[in-house]
PDB file of C-alpha atoms and ligand atoms in Angstrom:
ATOM      1  CA  MET A 429      26.757  50.207 -20.213  1.00 87.00           C
ATOM      2  CA  MET A 430      24.873  49.951 -16.827  1.00 95.00           C
ATOM      3  CA  LYS A 431      23.022  52.201 -14.795  1.00 97.00           C
ATOM      4  CA  ASP A 432      24.751  52.878 -11.290  1.00 97.00           C
ATOM      5  CA  THR A 433      21.816  51.054  -9.455  1.00 98.00           C
ATOM      6  CA  VAL A 434      22.563  48.150 -11.630  1.00 98.00           C
ATOM      7  CA  GLN A 435      26.050  47.604 -11.428  1.00 98.00           C
ATOM      8  CA  ALA A 436      25.994  48.422  -7.459  1.00 98.00           C
ATOM      9  CA  ALA A 437      23.559  45.705  -7.049  1.00 98.00           C
ATOM     10  CA  PHE A 438      25.400  43.160  -9.419  1.00 98.00           C
ATOM     11  CA  ASN A 439      28.519  44.255  -7.610  1.00 98.00           C
ATOM     12  CA  ALA A 440      26.825  43.154  -4.079  1.00 98.00           C
ATOM     13  CA  GLN A 441      25.661  39.880  -5.787  1.00 98.00           C
ATOM     14  CA  ILE A 442      29.273  39.256  -6.487  1.00 98.00           C
ATOM     15  CA  THR A 443      30.207  39.627  -3.475  1.00 98.00           C
ATOM     16  CA  MET A 444      27.500  37.389  -1.670  1.00 98.00           C
ATOM     17  CA  GLU A 445      28.902  34.705  -4.585  1.00 98.00           C
ATOM     18  CA  LEU A 446      32.534  34.710  -2.938  1.00 98.00           C
ATOM     19  CA  GLY A 447      31.084  34.807   0.437  1.00 98.00           C
ATOM     20  CA  ALA A 448      29.380  31.491  -0.397  1.00 97.00           C
ATOM     21  CA  PHE A 449      32.626  30.520  -1.843  1.00 98.00           C
ATOM     22  CA  TYR A 450      34.256  31.228   1.525  1.00 98.00           C
ATOM     23  CA  SER A 451      31.562  29.738   3.883  1.00 98.00           C
ATOM     24  CA  TYR A 452      31.990  26.740   1.943  1.00 98.00           C
ATOM     25  CA  LEU A 453      35.520  26.127   1.692  1.00 98.00           C
ATOM     26  CA  SER A 454      35.163  26.632   5.589  1.00 98.00           C
ATOM     27  CA  MET A 455      32.820  23.848   5.624  1.00 98.00           C
ATOM     28  CA  ALA A 456      35.143  21.577   3.455  1.00 98.00           C
ATOM     29  CA  ALA A 457      38.231  22.494   5.767  1.00 98.00           C
ATOM     30  CA  TRP A 458      35.508  21.252   8.729  1.00 98.00           C
ATOM     31  CA  PHE A 459      34.602  18.109   7.185  1.00 97.00           C
ATOM     32  CA  GLU A 460      38.703  17.230   6.555  1.00 96.00           C
ATOM     33  CA  ALA A 461      39.233  17.846  10.116  1.00 97.00           C
ATOM     34  CA  GLU A 462      36.523  15.319  10.823  1.00 95.00           C
ATOM     35  CA  SER A 463      37.566  13.006   8.331  1.00 93.00           C
ATOM     36  CA  LEU A 464      34.933  13.023   6.505  1.00 95.00           C
ATOM     37  CA  ARG A 465      36.555  13.304   3.291  1.00 93.00           C
ATOM     38  CA  GLY A 466      33.849  12.535   0.718  1.00 94.00           C
ATOM     39  CA  PHE A 467      31.748  15.652   2.365  1.00 94.00           C
ATOM     40  CA  ALA A 468      35.170  17.168   1.976  1.00 96.00           C
ATOM     41  CA  ALA A 469      35.267  16.978  -1.590  1.00 94.00           C
ATOM     42  CA  TRP A 470      31.509  17.441  -2.293  1.00 93.00           C
ATOM     43  CA  MET A 471      31.643  20.879  -0.333  1.00 95.00           C
ATOM     44  CA  ARG A 472      34.992  21.404  -1.832  1.00 96.00           C
ATOM     45  CA  HIS A 473      33.150  21.348  -5.610  1.00 95.00           C
ATOM     46  CA  HIS A 474      30.489  23.353  -4.225  1.00 95.00           C
ATOM     47  CA  ALA A 475      32.656  26.326  -3.187  1.00 97.00           C
ATOM     48  CA  GLU A 476      34.492  26.269  -6.669  1.00 97.00           C
ATOM     49  CA  GLU A 477      30.860  26.245  -8.180  1.00 97.00           C
ATOM     50  CA  GLU A 478      30.394  29.744  -6.166  1.00 98.00           C
ATOM     51  CA  MET A 479      33.648  31.065  -7.829  1.00 98.00           C
ATOM     52  CA  VAL A 480      32.493  30.313 -10.964  1.00 98.00           C
ATOM     53  CA  HIS A 481      29.497  32.107 -10.532  1.00 98.00           C
ATOM     54  CA  ALA A 482      30.996  35.146  -8.884  1.00 98.00           C
ATOM     55  CA  MET A 483      33.256  35.385 -11.965  1.00 98.00           C
ATOM     56  CA  LYS A 484      30.298  35.058 -14.008  1.00 98.00           C
ATOM     57  CA  LEU A 485      28.786  38.045 -12.588  1.00 98.00           C
ATOM     58  CA  TYR A 486      32.098  39.739 -12.651  1.00 98.00           C
ATOM     59  CA  ASP A 487      32.796  39.222 -16.793  1.00 98.00           C
ATOM     60  CA  PHE A 488      29.371  40.277 -17.274  1.00 98.00           C
ATOM     61  CA  VAL A 489      29.979  43.684 -15.369  1.00 98.00           C
ATOM     62  CA  LEU A 490      32.942  44.234 -17.319  1.00 98.00           C
ATOM     63  CA  ARG A 491      31.383  43.184 -20.728  1.00 97.00           C
ATOM     64  CA  ARG A 492      29.210  46.002 -20.080  1.00 97.00           C
ATOM     65  CA  ARG A 493      31.863  48.642 -19.567  1.00 96.00           C
ATOM     66  CA  GLY A 494      30.798  48.661 -15.930  1.00 97.00           C
ATOM     67  CA  ARG A 495      33.546  48.748 -12.995  1.00 97.00           C
ATOM     68  CA  VAL A 496      33.936  46.256 -10.570  1.00 98.00           C
ATOM     69  CA  LEU A 497      34.159  46.869  -6.771  1.00 97.00           C
ATOM     70  CA  LEU A 498      35.124  44.217  -4.778  1.00 97.00           C
ATOM     71  CA  ALA A 499      34.183  44.709  -0.794  1.00 97.00           C
ATOM     72  CA  PRO A 500      35.390  43.286   1.852  1.00 96.00           C
ATOM     73  CA  LEU A 501      33.959  39.510   3.089  1.00 97.00           C
ATOM     74  CA  ALA A 502      33.111  38.653   6.548  1.00 95.00           C
ATOM     75  CA  GLY A 503      35.010  35.770   8.010  1.00 96.00           C
ATOM     76  CA  PRO A 504      33.401  32.393   7.712  1.00 97.00           C
ATOM     77  CA  ALA A 505      31.602  30.276  10.621  1.00 98.00           C
ATOM     78  CA  THR A 506      34.647  27.634  11.471  1.00 98.00           C
ATOM     79  CA  ASN A 507      33.035  24.895  13.504  1.00 98.00           C
ATOM     80  CA  TRP A 508      29.615  22.847  13.462  1.00 98.00           C
ATOM     81  CA  ASP A 509      27.857  20.662  15.771  1.00 96.00           C
ATOM     82  CA  SER A 510      27.583  17.881  13.154  1.00 94.00           C
ATOM     83  CA  PRO A 511      27.258  17.525   9.299  1.00 94.00           C
ATOM     84  CA  LEU A 512      23.274  18.135   9.272  1.00 94.00           C
ATOM     85  CA  ALA A 513      23.850  21.167  11.015  1.00 96.00           C
ATOM     86  CA  ALA A 514      26.612  22.235   8.645  1.00 97.00           C
ATOM     87  CA  LEU A 515      24.273  21.402   5.563  1.00 95.00           C
ATOM     88  CA  GLU A 516      21.317  23.200   7.091  1.00 97.00           C
ATOM     89  CA  ASP A 517      23.705  26.301   7.237  1.00 97.00           C
ATOM     90  CA  ALA A 518      24.363  26.015   3.481  1.00 97.00           C
ATOM     91  CA  PHE A 519      20.554  25.487   2.813  1.00 98.00           C
ATOM     92  CA  ALA A 520      19.686  28.798   4.310  1.00 97.00           C
ATOM     93  CA  HIS A 521      22.602  30.405   2.469  1.00 97.00           C
ATOM     94  CA  GLU A 522      21.353  29.008  -1.044  1.00 97.00           C
ATOM     95  CA  ARG A 523      17.940  30.246   0.114  1.00 98.00           C
ATOM     96  CA  GLN A 524      19.070  33.737   0.636  1.00 97.00           C
ATOM     97  CA  VAL A 525      21.155  33.977  -2.413  1.00 98.00           C
ATOM     98  CA  THR A 526      17.877  32.918  -4.467  1.00 98.00           C
ATOM     99  CA  ARG A 527      16.187  36.095  -2.873  1.00 98.00           C
ATOM    100  CA  ALA A 528      19.014  38.381  -3.532  1.00 98.00           C
ATOM    101  CA  ILE A 529      18.679  36.799  -7.317  1.00 98.00           C
ATOM    102  CA  ASP A 530      15.161  37.463  -7.590  1.00 98.00           C
ATOM    103  CA  ALA A 531      15.685  41.135  -6.065  1.00 98.00           C
ATOM    104  CA  LEU A 532      18.478  41.791  -8.604  1.00 98.00           C
ATOM    105  CA  VAL A 533      16.008  40.519 -11.515  1.00 98.00           C
ATOM    106  CA  GLU A 534      13.376  42.678 -10.224  1.00 98.00           C
ATOM    107  CA  LEU A 535      15.785  45.918 -10.323  1.00 98.00           C
ATOM    108  CA  ALA A 536      16.974  45.055 -13.463  1.00 98.00           C
ATOM    109  CA  GLU A 537      13.340  44.957 -15.202  1.00 98.00           C
ATOM    110  CA  ASN A 538      12.421  48.084 -13.284  1.00 98.00           C
ATOM    111  CA  GLU A 539      15.339  49.657 -14.493  1.00 98.00           C
ATOM    112  CA  ARG A 540      14.446  48.373 -18.368  1.00 97.00           C
ATOM    113  CA  ASP A 541      17.740  46.324 -18.169  1.00 98.00           C
ATOM    114  CA  ARG A 542      16.935  43.893 -20.506  1.00 97.00           C
ATOM    115  CA  ALA A 543      20.228  42.389 -20.981  1.00 98.00           C
ATOM    116  CA  ALA A 544      20.883  42.189 -17.332  1.00 98.00           C
ATOM    117  CA  VAL A 545      17.361  40.335 -16.699  1.00 98.00           C
ATOM    118  CA  SER A 546      17.943  37.840 -19.742  1.00 98.00           C
ATOM    119  CA  PHE A 547      21.539  37.333 -18.231  1.00 98.00           C
ATOM    120  CA  LEU A 548      20.170  36.580 -14.172  1.00 98.00           C
ATOM    121  CA  GLN A 549      17.491  33.728 -15.916  1.00 98.00           C
ATOM    122  CA  TRP A 550      20.660  31.571 -15.697  1.00 98.00           C
ATOM    123  CA  PHE A 551      21.000  32.412 -12.066  1.00 98.00           C
ATOM    124  CA  VAL A 552      17.227  32.192 -11.547  1.00 98.00           C
ATOM    125  CA  ASP A 553      17.597  28.519 -12.883  1.00 97.00           C
ATOM    126  CA  GLU A 554      20.593  27.483 -11.278  1.00 96.00           C
ATOM    127  CA  GLN A 555      19.227  28.457  -7.862  1.00 97.00           C
ATOM    128  CA  VAL A 556      16.595  25.794  -8.132  1.00 97.00           C
ATOM    129  CA  GLU A 557      19.284  23.387  -8.351  1.00 93.00           C
ATOM    130  CA  GLU A 558      21.437  24.401  -5.705  1.00 93.00           C
ATOM    131  CA  GLU A 559      18.597  24.457  -3.362  1.00 96.00           C
ATOM    132  CA  GLU A 560      17.470  20.803  -4.332  1.00 94.00           C
ATOM    133  CA  VAL A 561      20.974  19.691  -4.202  1.00 89.00           C
ATOM    134  CA  VAL A 562      21.806  20.540  -0.881  1.00 92.00           C
ATOM    135  CA  ASP A 563      18.012  19.430   0.466  1.00 93.00           C
ATOM    136  CA  GLU A 564      18.455  16.305  -0.979  1.00 88.00           C
ATOM    137  CA  ALA A 565      21.628  15.563   1.046  1.00 88.00           C
ATOM    138  CA  ILE A 566      19.912  17.042   4.300  1.00 92.00           C
ATOM    139  CA  GLN A 567      17.143  14.592   3.461  1.00 91.00           C
ATOM    140  CA  ASN A 568      19.773  11.644   3.234  1.00 87.00           C
ATOM    141  CA  LEU A 569      21.672  12.855   6.481  1.00 89.00           C
ATOM    142  CA  ARG A 570      18.016  13.024   8.560  1.00 90.00           C
ATOM    143  CA  ARG A 571      17.351   9.413   7.044  1.00 88.00           C
ATOM    144  CA  ILE A 572      20.393   7.581   8.271  1.00 86.00           C
ATOM    145  CA  GLY A 573      20.765   9.735  10.990  1.00 80.00           C
ATOM    146  CA  ASP A 574      23.788  11.671  11.119  1.00 75.00           C
ATOM    147  CA  PHE A 575      25.891   9.537  12.673  1.00 75.00           C
ATOM    148  CA  GLY A 576      27.566   5.957  12.806  1.00 83.00           C
ATOM    149  CA  PRO A 577      27.933   3.325   9.764  1.00 84.00           C
ATOM    150  CA  GLY A 578      25.141   5.509   7.644  1.00 84.00           C
ATOM    151  CA  LEU A 579      27.081   8.710   7.725  1.00 89.00           C
ATOM    152  CA  TYR A 580      30.295   6.364   6.841  1.00 87.00           C
ATOM    153  CA  LEU A 581      28.652   4.959   4.037  1.00 84.00           C
ATOM    154  CA  LEU A 582      27.597   8.304   2.491  1.00 84.00           C
ATOM    155  CA  ASP A 583      31.289   9.809   3.227  1.00 89.00           C
ATOM    156  CA  ARG A 584      32.407   6.524   1.315  1.00 84.00           C
ATOM    157  CA  GLU A 585      30.025   7.180  -1.571  1.00 77.00           C
ATOM    158  CA  LEU A 586      30.973  10.906  -1.817  1.00 73.00           C
ATOM    159  CA  ALA A 587      34.716  10.123  -1.524  1.00 75.00           C
ATOM    160  CA  GLY A 588      36.717  10.666  -4.640  1.00 56.00           C
ATOM    161  CA  SER A 589      33.850  12.470  -6.473  1.00 53.00           C
ATOM    162  CA  THR A 590      32.235  15.639  -6.459  1.00 58.00           C
ATOM    163  CA  GLY A 591      29.348  13.622  -4.873  1.00 43.00           C
ATOM    164  CA  ALA A 592      26.246  15.678  -5.999  1.00 44.00           C
ATOM    165  CA  GLU A 593      24.768  12.621  -7.301  1.00 45.00           C
ATOM    166  CA  ALA A 594      24.933  10.608  -4.210  1.00 44.00           C
ATOM    167  CA  ALA A 595      24.172  13.171  -1.710  1.00 48.00           C
ATOM    168  CA  GLY A 596      21.873  15.432  -3.221  1.00 46.00           C
ATOM    169  CA  GLY A 597      20.288  13.242  -6.164  1.00 40.00           C
ATOM    170  CA  VAL A 598      21.324  15.840  -9.132  1.00 35.00           C
ATOM    171  CA  GLU A 599      24.483  16.431 -10.977  1.00 41.00           C
ATOM    172  CA  ASN A 600      25.285  19.822 -10.636  1.00 42.00           C
ATOM    173  CA  GLU A 601      27.461  20.835 -13.509  1.00 43.00           C
ATOM    174  CA  GLU A 602      28.169  24.800 -12.305  1.00 45.00           C
TER     175      GLU A 602
HETATM  176 FE1  OFO B 624      25.185  28.440  -4.385  1.00 57.54          FE
HETATM  177  O1  OFO B 624      24.646  30.024  -5.372  1.00 57.54           O
HETATM  178 FE2  OFO B 624      25.624  31.186  -6.423  1.00 57.54          FE
HETATM  179  O2  OFO B 624      24.427  31.930  -7.401  1.00 57.54           O
END
């Protein structure tokens, strides 16, 4: 069983992960509209990973005989000034998620919920990789100037794959 405080915080985290799914899917759609299909595939892959994160939390709450209470999602942004601006938004979002996961761990520790603390360690580790992948994509975009032939080549490299290695230098499994 979970304490109400822990359950409420897990539910908030499920909403946050679903919000990330929604935002990244919106970014993927924007990349498609910009004819950057490699970036679109890469971002869509990240969106799908967020759904996996949400479902891991969802299943954990249910396994502890808790209640999953889904909340409304805010509408995502739909336009960005450039690919770099979109990725900077994604990075800011990942930083926010990292802070939220840290706060959730702290709460679980304070409530002496060892099972939750142990479960959340996966998310703590995952956030290191999530931030790293998006940050490296940003560094690559800055290096090539976010336009012209460099952008075209990077997009080609990403096309047809998840593109995690090419854009971020790290394969991101989940
Ligand atoms: Fe990209 O963050 Fe989920 O956990």
